Amino acid sequence: MKDTIRSLDVARIRQDFPALNERVHGRPLVFLDSAASSQKPIQVLSALDQAYRTSYANVHRGVYYNSERTTDLYDQAREKITRFIGAPAPENVVFVRNATEALNLVAYSYGRHFLQAGDEIVLTELEHHANFVPWQVLARERGIRLKFIPLTPQGTLDLARLDELLTPRVKLVTFAHVSNVLGTITDPRPVIERAHAVGAKVVVDGCQAAPHMPVDVQALDCDFYALSGHKMLGPTGIGVLYGKTDVLEAMPPFMTGGDMISSVTFDSVTWNEIPVKFEAGTPAFVEAIALGAAVDYLAALGMDAVRAHEREVVAYAIERLTEVPGATIIGPTDPDIRGGALTFTIKDIHPHDLGTLLDREGVAIRAGHHCAQPLHVRLGLPATARASFYIYTELREIDALIEAIYKAKHTLRK
Amino acid sequence: MEDLYRENLLDHYENPRHHGTLEHADISHEESNPLCGDRIRIDVKLSEDGSRIAEIAFSGDGCIISQASASMLMDEVDCKPIGEVQKLERQDVLDMVGAPLTAARVKCAMLGLKVLKAGLYQYLVDHQK
């Protein structure tokens, strides 16, 4: 076991996460599934509790104290997220349920309004279903062609193939900033530059990036950026779609109803301004306020420190897993280009059996195709195991993982 | 949970009973669980009057729970009347496995029974007058 990491005071951080003190099957919980959803600090839990417990009222339109106070907190949360992702203004931050809804919003609103038969969309072989199926559905509906950036044997995007894919017919390019399976970190800048050169808009799925590293959407110059709050210490049911002002303004609403209209008569309607145009109905404002608290928590740690910590954890996990006979790491083994998710297989042990056996030791990992079936087909694997890390992950938990894997191998005589 | 991967289950996984395929089977059916890649095929030869299972075999690949529970199922249904096999339920398979399964893993254990019942059902539909 190595010394604790200097980049973050993990022991101090862990005190903020009550769920990490739980025991599973009589053993201390070793939670290694933060890529699916992170644990929540007391600061976020308190924000939820406070918002419901004190001065609770629906946002907007209320002319009384509670409504104005809650609206104010809601607006502040949007401003915090604006700063956190480097967006130019709060109007560029649309609240949605999660990244899935953000990506669907773009596919339905932008896709169906601006793309037509014969156009092309470029995506990648490693996408999560959430950044795959909405485009597949759009493509079938409109006669649009999908083209895929292939993977190198190392599990990175083969960007040498990008120029041949980027024909003038390409209207949209989309990719995961960090892969939820391979952990691959793709530098978005060069892809975005080259896509813009042929006039395509760029959608970045930032679900596995925004919680784990600094993100500056203006520096990236992407047209859209999607993220989920629950993967970055926030509650479920709240996510963000960032969009450039001109693009958001040109798009029709995704859903219609209350709040998103400016005026309605019996035979006409005028849409409200962005971002509210895309936020029909009562929003998840309590969750948004709590996401603001989550973003405060991360910003106080510093996203460079968060990334440095995870880089060290993933480097250690790669080193330890490499020692295990029969273990194969899926995706890059260079921690500089690998986010905090380590996917692997153990020879002759199905990932589900491994997951069940590890659970007995209190070690929570994920097993399956991680909502990336096309990628698993490409890899020739029906399922894989994934251990994923976050700000509260300690190196001793990697040791616990490795020990549990050895124990599983022993139990199954592999 | 402690007892799940015990000797009996591992023995069925490592030495599956009635493993393989049958030529000239009356029933051949295969299904997979796309979520985890478990796949099971079951071949059945029926007795001359078609009332019972005369010979049965399974093949496939996947996790220990799916393959071992299919092997246990083969032992259970071999030579049994079709009527009895049709009555087998989820709990019967869980009893065969004999250790608690989490909800996610119950699906793995049920694949063999699902394949057998679907194959039988299709046979009966095809052969009813």
XYZ file of C-alpha atoms in Angstrom:
543
model
C 0.000 0.000 0.000
C 1.179 3.481 -0.847
C 1.047 6.690 1.137
C -2.080 8.755 0.921
C -2.306 11.161 -1.934
C -1.194 14.722 -1.425
C -3.419 16.264 -4.070
C -6.576 15.775 -2.001
C -7.080 15.199 1.700
C -9.065 12.030 1.107
C -9.440 11.129 4.784
C -10.980 14.549 5.416
C -13.187 14.285 2.311
C -14.501 10.876 3.362
C -15.910 12.358 6.551
C -18.358 14.307 4.385
C -19.807 11.135 2.804
C -22.018 9.256 5.276
C -22.825 6.453 2.825
C -19.150 5.469 2.700
C -19.360 4.415 6.354
C -21.962 1.751 5.603
C -21.118 -1.915 5.929
C -22.030 -4.493 3.295
C -22.371 -8.178 4.202
C -20.681 -7.272 7.471
C -17.687 -5.659 5.778
C -16.719 -2.032 5.204
C -18.085 -0.777 1.897
C -15.495 -0.327 -0.850
C -17.488 1.704 -3.339
C -15.948 1.490 -6.811
C -18.904 2.443 -8.999
C -18.794 6.232 -9.065
C -18.832 6.318 -12.870
C -22.410 5.043 -12.634
C -23.323 7.500 -9.896
C -21.304 9.214 -7.199
C -21.941 9.293 -3.457
C -23.202 12.554 -1.959
C -21.512 14.793 0.627
C -23.444 16.192 3.586
C -23.196 19.650 2.003
C -25.394 18.460 -0.888
C -27.734 16.515 1.392
C -28.125 19.626 3.565
C -28.845 21.803 0.541
C -31.664 19.439 -0.455
C -32.990 19.335 3.078
C -32.774 23.105 3.562
C -34.480 23.869 0.273
C -37.439 21.705 1.228
C -37.425 22.566 4.926
C -37.115 26.346 4.767
C -38.697 28.920 2.485
C -39.892 26.249 0.067
C -42.079 27.436 -2.795
C -42.260 27.069 -6.558
C -39.881 29.229 -8.547
C -40.818 32.079 -10.918
C -43.998 34.111 -10.995
C -44.580 34.016 -7.236
C -44.741 37.512 -5.821
C -44.273 36.463 -2.205
C -41.119 36.017 -0.119
C -40.667 32.221 -0.321
C -41.007 32.095 -4.092
C -38.618 34.977 -4.598
C -36.098 33.465 -2.183
C -36.222 30.036 -3.890
C -36.037 31.632 -7.330
C -32.979 33.524 -6.145
C -31.284 30.302 -4.936
C -32.179 28.594 -8.203
C -30.651 31.442 -10.218
C -27.529 31.339 -8.053
C -27.174 27.611 -8.740
C -27.278 28.290 -12.473
C -24.596 30.938 -12.041
C -22.377 28.521 -10.097
C -22.628 25.943 -12.862
C -21.998 28.623 -15.461
C -18.688 29.435 -13.746
C -17.862 25.766 -13.149
C -17.954 24.856 -16.849
C -16.689 28.188 -18.123
C -19.901 29.108 -19.930
C -20.215 32.758 -20.989
C -23.544 33.375 -19.230
C -26.321 31.604 -17.289
C -28.503 31.744 -20.415
C -26.202 29.094 -21.929
C -26.946 26.633 -19.122
C -30.160 24.662 -19.671
C -31.327 22.508 -16.768
C -32.416 19.026 -17.809
C -32.865 15.734 -15.966
C -29.503 14.244 -16.941
C -27.054 13.979 -19.835
C -29.387 11.535 -21.595
C -32.077 14.192 -21.705
C -29.531 16.811 -22.767
C -28.418 14.692 -25.725
C -32.004 13.850 -26.663
C -32.860 17.532 -26.513
C -30.150 18.262 -29.085
C -31.162 15.301 -31.270
C -34.849 16.202 -31.207
C -34.691 19.970 -31.298
C -31.512 20.765 -33.224
C -31.363 17.483 -35.147
C -34.910 17.474 -36.419
C -34.880 21.174 -37.254
C -31.527 21.541 -38.969
C -30.609 18.124 -40.368
C -32.128 16.525 -43.431
C -31.919 13.501 -45.704
C -28.450 13.047 -47.135
C -26.727 14.785 -44.242
C -24.193 12.909 -42.167
C -23.464 12.646 -38.451
C -20.045 11.555 -37.228
C -19.870 9.776 -33.894
C -17.522 7.191 -32.420
C -17.405 3.470 -31.756
C -17.121 3.980 -28.016
C -20.283 5.951 -27.311
C -22.634 5.237 -24.428
C -26.140 4.326 -25.646
C -27.272 7.810 -24.550
C -25.034 9.357 -27.202
C -25.737 6.670 -29.761
C -29.405 5.717 -29.859
C -30.805 9.298 -30.164
C -28.687 9.746 -33.319
C -29.593 6.304 -34.633
C -33.293 7.100 -34.248
C -32.838 10.505 -35.900
C -30.841 8.945 -38.737
C -33.513 6.332 -39.483
C -36.286 8.869 -39.303
C -34.644 11.400 -41.612
C -32.452 9.333 -43.910
C -29.276 10.648 -42.344
C -26.067 8.642 -42.533
C -24.147 7.799 -39.359
C -20.379 7.445 -39.617
C -18.099 6.271 -36.854
C -14.635 7.328 -35.809
C -12.946 3.937 -35.298
C -10.792 2.951 -32.343
C -7.082 2.248 -32.321
C -5.948 -1.041 -30.740
C -5.057 1.007 -27.634
C -8.684 2.112 -27.262
C -8.243 5.734 -28.311
C -10.118 7.430 -31.138
C -8.301 6.924 -34.428
C -8.236 10.599 -35.353
C -6.045 9.887 -38.363
C -9.311 8.767 -39.949
C -11.179 11.952 -39.063
C -10.398 13.969 -42.183
C -11.754 11.306 -44.543
C -14.943 11.126 -42.434
C -15.424 14.897 -42.384
C -17.075 15.466 -45.749
C -19.077 18.637 -46.452
C -22.224 16.569 -45.807
C -21.336 16.216 -42.138
C -23.598 18.527 -40.149
C -22.914 17.226 -36.672
C -20.010 15.586 -34.840
C -20.437 14.047 -31.405
C -18.208 12.139 -29.007
C -17.629 11.345 -25.354
C -15.057 13.581 -23.679
C -14.187 10.544 -21.514
C -15.366 7.013 -22.341
C -17.397 5.324 -19.613
C -15.974 1.935 -20.616
C -12.459 2.472 -21.939
C -11.815 5.471 -19.712
C -10.190 7.103 -22.730
C -9.778 10.846 -22.386
C -10.175 12.481 -25.781
C -8.775 15.977 -26.181
C -11.842 17.654 -27.671
C -10.078 20.717 -29.098
C -8.572 19.282 -32.305
C -11.742 17.327 -33.118
C -13.899 20.413 -32.606
C -11.595 22.570 -34.746
C -11.624 20.113 -37.618
C -15.401 19.610 -37.387
C -15.989 23.355 -37.423
C -13.772 23.632 -40.488
C -16.388 21.689 -42.478
C -19.230 23.647 -40.884
C -20.423 20.909 -38.531
C -21.774 21.562 -35.043
C -20.131 19.644 -32.215
C -21.868 17.930 -29.282
C -19.622 16.724 -26.457
C -20.915 14.126 -23.993
C -19.206 15.321 -20.842
C -20.855 12.899 -18.436
C -17.604 11.191 -17.421
C -15.445 14.310 -17.757
C -17.171 17.182 -15.956
C -17.134 15.386 -12.565
C -13.449 14.524 -12.851
C -11.411 17.258 -14.552
C -11.460 20.952 -15.380
C -13.882 21.743 -18.200
C -14.007 25.081 -20.002
C -16.659 25.003 -22.706
C -15.585 28.336 -24.150
C -11.974 27.213 -24.496
C -13.207 23.973 -26.093
C -15.450 25.995 -28.414
C -17.978 23.129 -28.561
C -21.538 23.976 -29.584
C -23.104 21.718 -26.949
C -21.853 20.033 -23.784
C -23.938 17.553 -21.772
C -23.489 16.458 -18.161
C -25.337 14.623 -15.374
C -25.496 16.048 -11.856
C -25.720 12.727 -10.031
C -22.288 11.661 -11.277
C -20.689 14.782 -9.754
C -21.906 14.705 -6.150
C -25.306 16.148 -7.055
C -28.735 14.580 -6.639
C -30.509 12.492 -9.260
C -32.892 14.158 -11.695
C -30.746 17.162 -12.558
C -28.329 17.628 -15.432
C -27.104 20.348 -17.719
C -27.047 21.073 -21.406
C -24.637 23.840 -22.310
C -25.277 25.447 -25.685
C -23.868 28.413 -27.562
C -26.247 31.368 -27.590
C -26.865 31.562 -31.343
C -27.518 27.829 -31.626
C -29.881 27.711 -28.655
C -31.743 30.742 -29.942
C -32.200 29.199 -33.370
C -33.556 25.933 -31.977
C -37.253 25.245 -31.438
C -38.325 24.088 -27.952
C -38.034 20.401 -27.113
C -41.063 20.304 -24.840
C -43.795 22.871 -24.421
C -45.896 23.937 -21.462
C -45.621 26.325 -18.558
C -42.658 28.625 -17.989
C -41.230 28.242 -21.465
C -43.634 30.616 -23.183
C -43.508 34.363 -23.373
C -47.141 34.836 -24.343
C -49.983 32.606 -25.471
C -53.235 33.527 -27.170
C -55.887 31.156 -28.504
C -54.128 30.967 -31.832
C -50.490 31.877 -31.287
C -47.558 31.421 -28.952
C -44.263 33.191 -28.445
C -41.403 31.257 -26.867
C -39.649 32.526 -23.814
C -35.956 33.404 -23.961
C -33.138 30.915 -23.502
C -32.552 28.917 -21.377
C -36.141 28.885 -20.055
C -37.414 28.109 -23.569
C -36.099 24.569 -23.001
C -37.370 24.187 -19.442
C -41.092 23.543 -19.744
C -42.985 22.953 -16.519
C -41.847 23.183 -12.917
C -38.118 22.470 -13.030
C -36.193 20.300 -10.563
C -35.188 23.483 -8.778
C -34.392 21.874 -5.428
C -32.082 19.431 -7.203
C -30.572 22.334 -9.165
C -29.879 24.185 -5.907
C -28.238 21.027 -4.524
C -26.194 20.656 -7.716
C -24.997 24.182 -7.026
C -23.784 22.942 -3.631
C -22.046 20.009 -5.339
C -20.284 22.335 -7.735
C -19.215 24.530 -4.775
C -17.737 21.444 -3.140
C -15.786 20.447 -6.264
C -14.652 24.002 -6.982
C -13.306 24.295 -3.413
C -11.233 21.148 -3.933
C -10.071 22.418 -7.313
C -10.690 20.336 -10.421
C -6.953 20.103 -11.166
C -6.482 18.460 -7.772
C -9.451 16.156 -8.421
C -7.905 15.040 -11.707
C -4.450 14.640 -10.134
C -5.925 12.432 -7.408
C -7.813 10.238 -9.860
C -4.792 9.965 -12.122
C -2.827 8.626 -9.186
C -5.578 6.183 -8.195
C -6.006 4.875 -11.735
C -2.224 4.571 -12.174
C -2.021 2.517 -8.980
C -5.021 0.380 -9.990
C -3.437 -0.315 -13.391
C -0.176 -1.280 -11.685
C -1.880 -3.598 -9.186
C -4.271 -5.200 -11.681
C -1.425 -5.897 -14.092
C 0.089 -8.179 -11.408
C -3.027 -10.379 -11.319
C -2.646 -13.479 -13.504
C -5.404 -13.632 -16.143
C -6.374 -9.975 -15.755
C -6.763 -7.933 -18.929
C -7.239 -4.191 -18.821
C -9.648 -2.916 -21.486
C -8.641 0.471 -22.930
C -5.604 2.671 -22.428
C -3.113 1.735 -19.702
C -1.447 5.144 -19.794
C -2.911 7.050 -16.817
C -2.340 10.350 -18.640
C -5.123 9.498 -21.077
C -7.255 7.370 -18.782
C -10.013 8.801 -16.603
C -10.980 7.295 -13.275
C -12.678 4.194 -14.661
C -10.810 0.938 -15.030
C -12.503 -1.769 -17.075
C -11.097 -5.267 -17.094
C -11.726 -8.963 -17.491
C -10.394 -11.918 -15.513
C -9.708 -15.004 -17.609
C -12.381 -17.706 -17.310
C -14.503 -15.705 -14.850
C -17.674 -14.102 -16.137
C -17.863 -10.475 -14.966
C -21.214 -11.116 -13.280
C -19.771 -13.936 -11.212
C -16.845 -11.689 -10.349
C -19.208 -8.864 -9.373
C -21.219 -11.158 -7.108
C -18.105 -12.574 -5.452
C -16.591 -9.112 -4.941
C -19.864 -7.934 -3.427
C -19.456 -10.598 -0.756
C -16.236 -8.826 0.229
C -17.996 -5.463 0.346
C -16.406 -4.361 -2.943
C -18.956 -2.730 -5.266
C -17.994 -2.791 -8.950
C -20.106 -2.808 -12.096
C -20.373 -5.762 -14.466
C -22.040 -5.846 -17.861
C -21.791 -3.833 -21.040
C -22.096 -0.452 -19.264
C -24.686 0.757 -21.794
C -22.176 0.469 -24.619
C -23.199 -2.658 -26.505
C -21.817 -1.616 -29.901
C -18.426 -1.060 -28.266
C -18.524 -4.468 -26.599
C -19.350 -6.056 -29.944
C -16.308 -4.259 -31.372
C -14.185 -5.516 -28.470
C -15.588 -9.037 -28.921
C -16.625 -9.186 -25.258
C -20.199 -9.804 -24.040
C -19.469 -8.116 -20.734
C -16.675 -6.557 -18.718
C -16.036 -5.572 -15.108
C -15.466 -1.932 -14.208
C -14.044 -0.328 -11.084
C -14.397 3.446 -11.047
C -12.989 6.042 -8.716
C -13.663 9.479 -7.354
C -12.461 12.090 -4.901
C -13.096 9.792 -1.924
C -11.315 6.716 -3.319
C -8.314 5.592 -1.279
C -5.420 3.466 -2.481
C -6.233 0.929 0.226
C -9.542 0.386 -1.585
C -7.592 -0.643 -4.676
C -5.740 -3.113 -2.456
C -9.126 -4.396 -1.219
C -10.269 -4.802 -4.824
C -7.176 -6.789 -5.780
C -7.445 -8.967 -2.691
C -11.120 -9.665 -3.432
C -10.231 -10.611 -7.028
C -7.640 -13.104 -5.760
C -10.212 -14.514 -3.363
C -12.769 -14.872 -6.188
C -10.192 -16.670 -8.312
C -9.501 -19.004 -5.409
C -13.213 -19.690 -4.815
C -13.762 -20.468 -8.483
C -10.496 -22.394 -8.734
C -9.263 -20.146 -11.591
C -24.847 -15.401 -0.345
C -21.902 -17.021 1.454
C -22.934 -20.382 0.087
C -23.677 -19.379 -3.459
C -20.478 -20.504 -5.141
C -20.237 -23.683 -3.144
C -19.148 -27.091 -4.284
C -22.450 -28.215 -5.827
C -22.837 -25.167 -8.059
C -19.193 -25.184 -9.152
C -19.396 -28.898 -9.805
C -22.348 -28.397 -12.160
C -20.441 -25.591 -13.880
C -17.233 -27.553 -14.310
C -18.914 -30.880 -15.055
C -22.191 -29.956 -16.683
C -24.735 -32.791 -16.910
C -26.371 -33.568 -20.243
C -24.026 -31.154 -21.973
C -23.954 -31.069 -25.757
C -26.424 -31.189 -28.613
C -28.746 -33.924 -29.906
C -29.143 -34.960 -33.514
C -32.710 -35.355 -34.773
C -34.089 -33.584 -31.722
C -37.824 -32.932 -31.559
C -37.192 -29.610 -29.903
C -34.222 -27.286 -30.344
C -34.408 -23.848 -28.862
C -31.875 -21.173 -28.011
C -32.062 -17.834 -26.270
C -29.592 -15.401 -24.882
C -29.572 -12.643 -22.338
C -28.093 -9.758 -24.294
C -27.361 -7.833 -21.108
C -24.631 -10.205 -20.021
C -24.108 -12.461 -23.017
C -25.412 -15.642 -21.357
C -26.559 -18.054 -24.062
C -28.273 -21.422 -23.712
C -29.512 -23.930 -26.272
C -31.575 -26.934 -25.264
C -32.269 -29.999 -27.433
C -35.015 -32.457 -26.476
C -35.995 -35.853 -27.811
C -39.452 -36.950 -26.725
C -40.742 -40.451 -26.026
C -42.616 -42.112 -28.916
C -46.016 -41.035 -27.645
C -44.640 -37.535 -27.144
C -45.631 -37.456 -23.499
C -42.246 -37.334 -21.789
C -38.698 -36.219 -22.212
C -36.634 -39.151 -23.460
C -33.318 -37.362 -23.879
C -32.183 -33.827 -23.218
C -29.004 -31.811 -23.695
C -27.932 -28.214 -23.262
C -25.094 -26.133 -24.608
C -24.090 -22.496 -24.365
C -21.839 -20.123 -22.561
C -22.076 -17.478 -19.901
C -21.752 -16.970 -16.185
C -21.582 -19.765 -13.646
C -25.126 -19.194 -12.400
C -26.667 -19.502 -15.875
C -24.716 -22.570 -16.920
C -24.828 -24.441 -13.593
C -28.551 -23.862 -13.139
C -29.159 -25.173 -16.679
C -27.167 -28.289 -15.804
C -29.239 -28.751 -12.618
C -32.395 -28.287 -14.653
C -31.334 -31.074 -17.045
C -30.973 -33.496 -14.128
C -34.354 -32.431 -12.837
C -36.387 -32.814 -16.052
C -34.726 -35.828 -17.694
C -37.321 -38.565 -18.305
C -40.101 -36.463 -16.761
C -43.597 -36.139 -18.301
C -44.024 -32.945 -20.290
C -46.939 -31.910 -18.099
C -44.673 -31.899 -15.054
C -41.943 -29.965 -16.810
C -44.447 -27.320 -17.853
C -45.368 -26.800 -14.227
C -41.807 -25.908 -13.204
C -41.534 -22.370 -11.933
C -39.032 -19.783 -10.864
C -39.022 -21.021 -7.284
C -38.175 -24.566 -8.419
C -35.020 -23.280 -10.094
C -34.137 -21.160 -7.073
C -34.536 -24.268 -4.918
C -32.176 -26.177 -7.222
C -29.553 -23.417 -6.942
C -30.166 -23.574 -3.223
C -28.576 -20.263 -2.227
C -29.981 -16.751 -2.243
C -29.552 -14.776 -5.464
C -29.793 -11.021 -5.898
C -32.468 -9.805 -8.314
C -29.898 -9.153 -11.047
C -28.626 -12.735 -10.840
C -32.053 -14.420 -10.757
C -32.288 -13.600 -14.444
C -29.115 -15.605 -15.111
C -30.515 -18.592 -13.214
C -33.828 -18.515 -15.098
C -32.403 -18.596 -18.618
C -32.350 -22.422 -18.869
C -35.960 -22.773 -17.721
C -37.024 -19.973 -20.044
C -35.430 -21.715 -23.035
C -36.901 -25.098 -22.122
C -40.414 -23.758 -21.598
C -40.353 -21.651 -24.761
C -39.142 -24.669 -26.778
C -41.794 -26.945 -25.315
C -44.517 -24.375 -25.866
C -43.545 -23.907 -29.514
C -43.511 -27.695 -30.016
C -46.980 -28.076 -28.525
C -48.356 -25.218 -30.625
C -46.858 -26.748 -33.775
C -48.191 -30.238 -33.000
C -51.670 -29.556 -31.736
C -54.556 -30.587 -33.947
